[in-house]
Tab-separated table of C-alpha atoms in Angstrom:
chain	number	residue	atom	x	y	z
A	1	MET	CA	63.028	47.957	-2.592
A	2	ALA	CA	64.189	50.162	-5.450
A	3	ALA	CA	66.125	53.215	-4.296
A	4	ALA	CA	67.187	56.557	-5.718
A	5	GLN	CA	70.460	56.702	-7.590
A	6	THR	CA	73.376	58.132	-5.564
A	7	LEU	CA	74.022	60.716	-8.279
A	8	VAL	CA	70.632	62.361	-7.694
A	9	ARG	CA	71.041	62.297	-3.909
A	10	ILE	CA	74.359	64.154	-4.190
A	11	PHE	CA	73.122	66.508	-6.901
A	12	PRO	CA	69.377	67.024	-6.286
A	13	GLN	CA	69.352	69.749	-8.947
A	14	LEU	CA	69.333	66.926	-11.511
A	15	GLY	CA	65.717	66.310	-10.550
A	16	ASP	CA	63.700	63.178	-9.950
A	17	SER	CA	62.931	62.701	-13.639
A	18	LEU	CA	66.467	61.677	-14.675
A	19	PHE	CA	65.845	58.038	-13.674
A	20	LEU	CA	62.909	55.661	-13.474
A	21	SER	CA	63.495	53.490	-10.436
A	22	LEU	CA	64.083	49.841	-11.393
A	23	ALA	CA	67.103	48.703	-9.368
A	24	GLU	CA	67.447	47.725	-5.723
A	25	LEU	CA	70.304	49.901	-4.540
A	26	PRO	CA	72.929	50.000	-3.292
A	27	THR	CA	74.237	46.698	-4.598
A	28	PRO	CA	76.422	44.850	-2.064
A	29	LEU	CA	80.171	45.338	-1.796
A	30	GLU	CA	81.743	42.124	-0.522
A	31	ARG	CA	85.206	40.815	0.326
A	32	ILE	CA	86.510	37.624	-1.284
A	33	PRO	CA	88.520	36.023	1.553
A	34	ARG	CA	89.443	32.893	-0.429
A	35	LEU	CA	91.298	34.988	-2.987
A	36	GLU	CA	93.120	37.158	-0.473
A	37	ASN	CA	96.761	36.205	-0.160
A	38	GLY	CA	97.935	39.639	0.879
A	39	ALA	CA	95.935	42.579	-0.456
A	40	ALA	CA	92.158	42.935	-0.267
A	41	ARG	CA	89.929	41.428	-2.954
A	42	PHE	CA	86.403	42.795	-3.464
A	43	ILE	CA	83.387	42.102	-5.597
A	44	LYS	CA	80.688	44.648	-6.433
A	45	ARG	CA	77.471	42.646	-6.797
A	46	GLU	CA	75.873	44.315	-9.799
A	47	ASP	CA	74.353	40.920	-10.508
A	48	ARG	CA	71.934	41.804	-7.679
A	49	THR	CA	70.497	45.010	-9.112
A	50	SER	CA	67.079	43.342	-9.353
A	51	PRO	CA	65.454	40.064	-8.280
A	52	ILE	CA	63.478	40.141	-11.541
A	53	TYR	CA	66.523	40.256	-13.815
A	54	GLY	CA	69.743	41.736	-12.503
A	55	GLY	CA	73.073	42.707	-13.983
A	56	ASN	CA	74.608	45.996	-15.024
A	57	LYS	CA	72.005	46.797	-17.694
A	58	VAL	CA	69.352	47.627	-15.086
A	59	ARG	CA	71.191	50.848	-14.228
A	60	THR	CA	71.494	51.628	-17.947
A	61	LEU	CA	67.756	51.278	-18.452
A	62	GLU	CA	66.747	53.588	-15.605
A	63	GLY	CA	67.884	56.661	-17.518
A	64	LEU	CA	66.747	55.486	-20.937
A	65	PHE	CA	63.286	54.394	-19.810
A	66	ALA	CA	62.802	57.740	-18.058
A	67	HIS	CA	63.569	59.593	-21.289
A	68	ALA	CA	61.351	57.287	-23.349
A	69	ARG	CA	58.419	57.853	-21.018
A	70	ARG	CA	58.893	61.637	-21.041
A	71	ARG	CA	58.767	61.539	-24.836
A	72	GLY	CA	55.516	59.592	-24.735
A	73	ALA	CA	56.901	56.404	-26.300
A	74	GLN	CA	54.794	53.254	-26.219
A	75	ARG	CA	57.525	50.853	-27.352
A	76	ILE	CA	61.274	50.875	-26.743
A	77	TRP	CA	63.725	49.112	-29.074
A	78	SER	CA	67.077	47.598	-28.157
A	79	MET	CA	69.813	46.774	-30.644
A	80	GLY	CA	72.444	44.076	-30.404
A	81	ALA	CA	73.405	40.491	-31.098
A	82	PHE	CA	71.008	37.544	-30.927
A	83	GLY	CA	72.038	36.920	-27.321
A	84	SER	CA	72.019	40.566	-26.197
A	85	ASN	CA	71.844	41.015	-22.422
A	86	HIS	CA	70.588	44.550	-23.028
A	87	ALA	CA	67.652	43.235	-25.065
A	88	ILE	CA	66.751	40.694	-22.377
A	89	ALA	CA	66.977	43.272	-19.588
A	90	SER	CA	64.706	45.569	-21.593
A	91	ALA	CA	62.183	42.784	-22.187
A	92	PHE	CA	62.039	41.999	-18.457
A	93	HIS	CA	61.845	45.555	-17.135
A	94	ALA	CA	60.008	47.632	-19.773
A	95	PRO	CA	56.557	46.239	-18.856
A	96	ARG	CA	57.132	47.472	-15.292
A	97	VAL	CA	56.941	51.054	-16.571
A	98	GLY	CA	54.264	50.528	-19.194
A	99	LEU	CA	56.502	50.097	-22.231
A	100	LYS	CA	56.366	47.430	-24.926
A	101	THR	CA	59.657	46.135	-26.304
A	102	GLY	CA	61.269	45.396	-29.622
A	103	ALA	CA	64.720	44.127	-30.558
A	104	LEU	CA	66.828	44.678	-33.689
A	105	ILE	CA	69.278	41.806	-33.570
A	106	PHE	CA	72.049	40.258	-35.673
A	107	PRO	CA	73.845	36.864	-35.560
A	108	GLN	CA	76.658	35.894	-33.234
A	109	PRO	CA	78.515	32.621	-32.560
A	110	PRO	CA	76.095	30.089	-31.051
A	111	THR	CA	76.885	29.478	-27.389
A	112	ARG	CA	74.513	28.122	-24.764
A	113	THR	CA	74.362	31.528	-23.086
A	114	ALA	CA	73.513	33.358	-26.310
A	115	GLN	CA	70.932	30.746	-27.289
A	116	ASN	CA	69.290	30.906	-23.855
A	117	ASN	CA	69.046	34.679	-24.165
A	118	ALA	CA	67.557	34.515	-27.670
A	119	ARG	CA	65.068	31.891	-26.512
A	120	ALA	CA	64.044	34.115	-23.579
A	121	LEU	CA	63.601	37.090	-25.894
A	122	VAL	CA	61.006	35.079	-27.802
A	123	ALA	CA	59.347	33.891	-24.582
A	124	LEU	CA	59.040	37.443	-23.226
A	125	GLY	CA	57.107	38.561	-26.283
A	126	SER	CA	59.459	41.188	-27.688
A	127	GLU	CA	58.853	42.195	-31.288
A	128	ILE	CA	61.939	40.902	-33.094
A	129	ARG	CA	63.581	42.135	-36.293
A	130	THR	CA	66.668	40.338	-37.584
A	131	MET	CA	69.398	41.388	-39.960
A	132	PRO	CA	72.299	39.405	-41.480
A	133	HIS	CA	75.093	41.481	-39.947
A	134	ALA	CA	75.721	44.280	-37.454
A	135	ALA	CA	76.577	46.573	-40.365
A	136	PHE	CA	72.865	46.670	-41.234
A	137	LEU	CA	71.877	48.152	-37.845
A	138	PRO	CA	71.781	51.807	-38.963
A	139	VAL	CA	69.494	50.971	-41.884
A	140	ALA	CA	67.257	48.804	-39.702
A	141	ALA	CA	67.045	51.529	-37.065
A	142	LEU	CA	66.068	54.157	-39.649
A	143	ARG	CA	63.423	51.841	-41.056
A	144	GLU	CA	61.842	51.311	-37.640
A	145	ARG	CA	62.047	55.025	-36.868
A	146	PHE	CA	60.029	55.849	-39.989
A	147	ARG	CA	57.679	52.888	-39.524
A	148	HIS	CA	56.878	53.672	-35.877
A	149	GLN	CA	57.661	57.336	-35.322
A	150	GLY	CA	56.516	57.329	-31.700
A	151	ASP	CA	58.842	54.490	-30.695
A	152	TYR	CA	62.104	55.016	-28.809
A	153	LEU	CA	65.316	53.450	-30.151
A	154	MET	CA	68.258	52.763	-27.847
A	155	LEU	CA	71.795	52.452	-29.160
A	156	PRO	CA	73.484	49.018	-28.811
A	157	GLY	CA	74.001	48.321	-25.130
A	158	GLY	CA	72.317	51.621	-24.278
A	159	ALA	CA	75.652	53.362	-24.928
A	160	SER	CA	74.508	56.987	-24.793
A	161	PRO	CA	74.783	59.616	-22.035
A	162	ARG	CA	71.321	58.791	-20.652
A	163	GLY	CA	72.393	55.153	-20.344
A	164	VAL	CA	75.837	55.969	-18.944
A	165	VAL	CA	74.655	58.201	-16.077
A	166	GLY	CA	73.439	55.188	-14.093
A	167	HIS	CA	77.008	53.904	-13.972
A	168	VAL	CA	78.378	57.309	-13.004
A	169	SER	CA	76.040	56.915	-10.048
A	170	ALA	CA	77.336	53.375	-9.414
A	171	ALA	CA	80.876	54.733	-9.062
A	172	LEU	CA	79.700	57.309	-6.518
A	173	GLU	CA	77.821	54.541	-4.705
A	174	LEU	CA	81.000	52.473	-4.446
A	175	GLU	CA	82.971	55.425	-3.081
A	176	ALA	CA	80.364	55.861	-0.344
A	177	GLN	CA	80.643	52.165	0.577
A	178	LEU	CA	84.434	52.353	0.707
A	179	ARG	CA	84.314	55.039	3.398
A	180	GLU	CA	83.872	52.204	5.915
A	181	ILE	CA	87.165	50.637	4.765
A	182	PRO	CA	90.699	51.938	5.468
A	183	PRO	CA	92.036	53.897	2.457
A	184	GLN	CA	95.046	51.574	2.074
A	185	GLN	CA	92.610	48.753	1.303
A	186	HIS	CA	90.677	50.648	-1.368
A	187	PRO	CA	90.868	48.897	-4.754
A	188	LYS	CA	93.515	50.206	-7.114
A	189	ARG	CA	91.860	48.516	-10.091
A	190	VAL	CA	88.271	47.705	-10.963
A	191	ILE	CA	88.020	44.813	-13.410
A	192	LEU	CA	84.980	44.391	-15.658
A	193	ALA	CA	83.976	43.204	-19.117
A	194	VAL	CA	83.603	45.935	-21.741
A	195	GLY	CA	81.091	45.353	-24.527
A	196	SER	CA	79.204	48.478	-25.568
A	197	GLY	CA	81.371	50.676	-23.313
A	198	CYS	CA	78.382	52.031	-21.383
A	199	THR	CA	79.357	50.747	-17.931
A	200	THR	CA	83.066	51.396	-18.483
A	201	ALA	CA	82.554	55.013	-19.549
A	202	GLY	CA	80.236	55.644	-16.598
A	203	LEU	CA	82.655	54.215	-14.047
A	204	LEU	CA	85.567	56.115	-15.562
A	205	LEU	CA	83.735	59.427	-15.262
A	206	GLY	CA	82.117	58.545	-11.943
A	207	PHE	CA	85.358	57.605	-10.198
A	208	ALA	CA	86.993	60.830	-11.379
A	209	LEU	CA	84.014	62.794	-10.044
A	210	ALA	CA	84.088	60.869	-6.754
A	211	GLU	CA	87.777	61.703	-6.299
A	212	ARG	CA	87.151	65.383	-6.949
A	213	LEU	CA	84.233	65.497	-4.510
A	214	SER	CA	86.172	63.620	-1.823
A	215	LEU	CA	89.052	66.100	-2.023
A	216	GLY	CA	86.618	68.948	-1.478
A	217	GLU	CA	85.189	67.187	1.578
A	218	GLY	CA	88.543	66.205	3.093
A	219	ARG	CA	88.319	62.468	2.366
A	220	ALA	CA	90.996	60.270	0.849
A	221	PHE	CA	89.605	58.565	-2.237
A	222	ARG	CA	91.809	57.854	-5.221
A	223	ALA	CA	90.086	56.961	-8.483
A	224	PRO	CA	91.040	53.374	-9.383
A	225	ILE	CA	92.161	52.227	-12.794
A	226	VAL	CA	89.188	50.963	-14.786
A	227	HIS	CA	90.562	47.698	-16.159
A	228	ALA	CA	88.151	46.908	-18.995
A	229	VAL	CA	88.393	43.405	-20.468
A	230	ARG	CA	87.509	43.478	-24.147
A	231	VAL	CA	84.647	41.168	-25.181
A	232	THR	CA	83.607	43.052	-28.337
A	233	PRO	CA	86.012	44.055	-31.103
A	234	PHE	CA	87.776	47.258	-32.064
A	235	PRO	CA	86.690	50.021	-32.572
A	236	ILE	CA	83.674	49.526	-30.268
A	237	THR	CA	85.943	48.976	-27.289
A	238	SER	CA	88.741	51.319	-28.341
A	239	PRO	CA	89.975	53.769	-25.693
A	240	ALA	CA	88.971	56.655	-27.970
A	241	ASN	CA	85.388	55.412	-28.209
A	242	ILE	CA	85.048	54.939	-24.444
A	243	LEU	CA	86.620	58.321	-23.699
A	244	ARG	CA	84.290	59.948	-26.226
A	245	LEU	CA	81.299	58.400	-24.476
A	246	ALA	CA	82.551	59.527	-21.052
A	247	HIS	CA	83.117	63.053	-22.396
A	248	SER	CA	79.652	63.279	-23.969
A	249	THR	CA	78.136	62.150	-20.656
A	250	ALA	CA	80.053	64.849	-18.805
A	251	ARG	CA	78.724	67.416	-21.288
A	252	PHE	CA	75.215	66.064	-20.722
A	253	LEU	CA	75.568	66.554	-16.942
A	254	GLU	CA	77.417	69.875	-17.067
A	255	PRO	CA	74.383	72.215	-17.261
A	256	ALA	CA	73.268	70.915	-13.844
A	257	LEU	CA	76.606	70.054	-12.231
A	258	GLY	CA	78.825	72.802	-13.622
A	259	GLU	CA	82.610	72.714	-13.668
A	260	CYS	CA	82.912	69.860	-11.184
A	261	VAL	CA	82.149	67.382	-13.974
A	262	ARG	CA	84.655	68.824	-16.461
A	263	PHE	CA	87.696	66.610	-16.993
A	264	ARG	CA	90.488	66.684	-19.521
A	265	PRO	CA	90.381	63.571	-21.738
A	266	ILE	CA	94.032	62.887	-20.958
A	267	ASP	CA	93.261	62.725	-17.221
A	268	LEU	CA	90.497	60.181	-17.804
A	269	ALA	CA	92.702	58.239	-20.234
A	270	ARG	CA	95.316	57.705	-17.517
A	271	ARG	CA	92.714	55.768	-15.516
A	272	LEU	CA	91.573	53.504	-18.374
A	273	TYR	CA	93.192	50.238	-19.398
A	274	ILE	CA	91.823	48.036	-22.177
A	275	ASP	CA	92.728	44.379	-21.606
A	276	ARG	CA	93.149	42.619	-24.961
A	277	GLU	CA	94.717	39.459	-23.548
A	278	HIS	CA	91.422	37.765	-22.691
A	279	PHE	CA	89.425	38.491	-25.836
A	280	GLY	CA	89.856	34.926	-27.047
A	281	GLY	CA	88.830	34.128	-30.597
A	282	GLY	CA	86.441	37.084	-30.893
A	283	TYR	CA	83.058	38.306	-29.764
A	284	GLY	CA	80.850	35.546	-28.427
A	285	LYS	CA	83.586	32.924	-28.607
A	286	PRO	CA	84.575	31.173	-25.355
A	287	LEU	CA	87.989	31.677	-23.813
A	288	ARG	CA	88.371	27.872	-23.591
A	289	LYS	CA	90.896	26.727	-20.971
A	290	ARG	CA	91.386	30.004	-19.101
A	291	GLY	CA	87.662	30.649	-19.104
A	292	ALA	CA	86.887	27.203	-17.710
A	293	GLU	CA	89.526	27.642	-15.008
A	294	ALA	CA	88.025	30.988	-14.040
A	295	ARG	CA	84.534	29.501	-13.865
A	296	ARG	CA	85.691	26.713	-11.549
A	297	ALA	CA	87.637	29.145	-9.367
A	298	PHE	CA	84.592	31.392	-8.986
A	299	GLU	CA	82.349	28.420	-8.171
A	300	SER	CA	84.741	27.163	-5.498
A	301	SER	CA	84.823	30.650	-3.935
A	302	ASP	CA	81.012	30.976	-3.853
A	303	LEU	CA	81.138	33.764	-6.419
A	304	PRO	CA	78.643	34.475	-9.237
A	305	PHE	CA	78.300	32.193	-12.233
A	306	LEU	CA	80.500	33.139	-15.195
A	307	ASP	CA	78.999	32.888	-18.670
A	308	GLU	CA	81.256	32.121	-21.637
A	309	VAL	CA	80.452	35.281	-23.644
A	310	TYR	CA	81.336	38.001	-21.119
A	311	ALA	CA	82.012	37.041	-17.531
A	312	GLU	CA	84.495	34.181	-18.070
A	313	LYS	CA	86.786	36.651	-19.825
A	314	SER	CA	86.614	39.330	-17.145
A	315	GLY	CA	86.789	36.659	-14.420
A	316	ALA	CA	89.926	35.159	-15.957
A	317	ALA	CA	91.502	38.611	-16.105
A	318	PHE	CA	90.632	39.271	-12.461
A	319	LEU	CA	92.217	36.008	-11.321
A	320	ALA	CA	95.332	36.629	-13.423
A	321	LEU	CA	95.719	40.086	-11.888
A	322	ALA	CA	95.169	38.692	-8.392
A	323	GLN	CA	98.194	36.450	-8.948
A	324	ALA	CA	100.326	39.027	-10.751
A	325	LEU	CA	99.592	41.843	-8.259
A	326	PRO	CA	99.442	40.160	-4.819
A	327	ASP	CA	99.983	43.450	-2.956
A	328	GLU	CA	97.449	45.521	-4.910
A	329	PRO	CA	93.806	45.671	-3.757
A	330	LEU	CA	91.468	44.676	-6.585
A	331	LEU	CA	87.720	44.744	-7.210
A	332	TYR	CA	85.696	42.605	-9.619
A	333	TRP	CA	82.584	44.257	-11.085
A	334	ALA	CA	80.026	41.448	-11.469
A	335	THR	CA	77.720	42.263	-14.393
A	336	ARG	CA	75.979	38.964	-15.194
A	337	ALA	CA	72.296	38.503	-14.262
A	338	PRO	CA	71.850	35.249	-12.260
A	339	GLN	CA	68.136	34.630	-12.812
A	340	PRO	CA	66.840	31.604	-14.736
A	341	LEU	CA	65.387	32.531	-18.122
A	342	PRO	CA	61.965	31.628	-19.497
A	343	ILE	CA	61.456	29.097	-22.294
A	344	PRO	CA	58.954	29.953	-25.034
A	345	PRO	CA	56.017	27.654	-25.802
A	346	PRO	CA	56.261	25.796	-29.140
A	347	LYS	CA	53.754	28.130	-30.791
A	348	ALA	CA	55.792	31.249	-29.953
A	349	LEU	CA	59.005	29.555	-31.063
A	350	HIS	CA	57.419	28.554	-34.364
A	351	ALA	CA	56.356	32.187	-34.939
A	352	ALA	CA	59.886	33.538	-34.282
A	353	PRO	CA	61.920	34.836	-37.237
A	354	GLY	CA	63.595	32.091	-39.250
A	355	ALA	CA	67.079	33.405	-38.488
A	356	VAL	CA	66.394	33.097	-34.763
A	357	ARG	CA	65.048	29.560	-35.125
A	358	ARG	CA	68.134	28.518	-37.096
A	359	PHE	CA	70.366	30.095	-34.448
A	360	LEU	CA	68.594	28.170	-31.686
A	361	ALA	CA	68.889	24.915	-33.656
A	362	ALA	CA	72.644	25.301	-34.226
A	363	LYS	CA	75.075	23.189	-32.246
A	364	PRO	CA	76.531	25.438	-29.517
A	365	ILE	CA	80.258	26.089	-29.405
A	366	ARG	CA	81.879	24.028	-26.681
A	367	ARG	CA	83.675	25.781	-23.871
């Protein structure tokens, strides 16, 4: 069953209206015995946020859908690439709360994962608008805002304070789970893919808040380094952009939480590391050899499937760190939804925008 976010349980003054319940929480925290050759190895199963369609975006949507409903919106728009996980998550979950969906999307390299997502977006009946490049997003968003003034537009990946707060809560949730584990085994680094920066900013702020709260309650929790593996280019995944998003989320929460959520940017910056070594050839392009090795290693360890756009890159980074830091406890933040995706009927596919049909017909890049 869906459960209340940890953030609201700790701070009930935030009120029940901050989130619309979509996720099944808490998500499991598991050990990875096959990768332990010394220090502890963990995985946070964000892939299991929902049996309908899981992954990290479910937490993002809880805050954004709540705001859209309070504003009386009938349709909610996502923005991103043709294979946007955020757009797919929205298309799956918006009907649960009475919202229609739309997607403003732009091209990306054709991979099987991206094509499967674009195909599912058509099958789920989202209203689709395409543009030739991401640079056209602001114009497209303004056009839709004037065309449908009652609709609600989300930023790419949901990267706004109302989308980030779900991941602040996820960090507090993890701290609560770690209380059952000796402090010396607590992860020193949390490794995840960073695309829009929404999850990364939330974890960065949430871990800092969890450390502050634990000190006040006499517990020993040390905020881990958020090791964010770049999958989208600069400046989207620049440290400055992520810190700005974390700071704006803290300001959003401050009226209810007060000084406990105030942090100096330099203190948050010390806990953020942007991994550029596993970006590969660019956004949407497979990591090739290292990505394939990571996928096989995860499969042999009964870990979640790694897609070539996001998870192979973060998975490869996690495995490299596990070898380079044998005495340092590590945690992998699994963000990929595992559910099979729907296939549109021929009639719906024929009615899709021409740019989407051409994208689906393109030969996918080989891993």
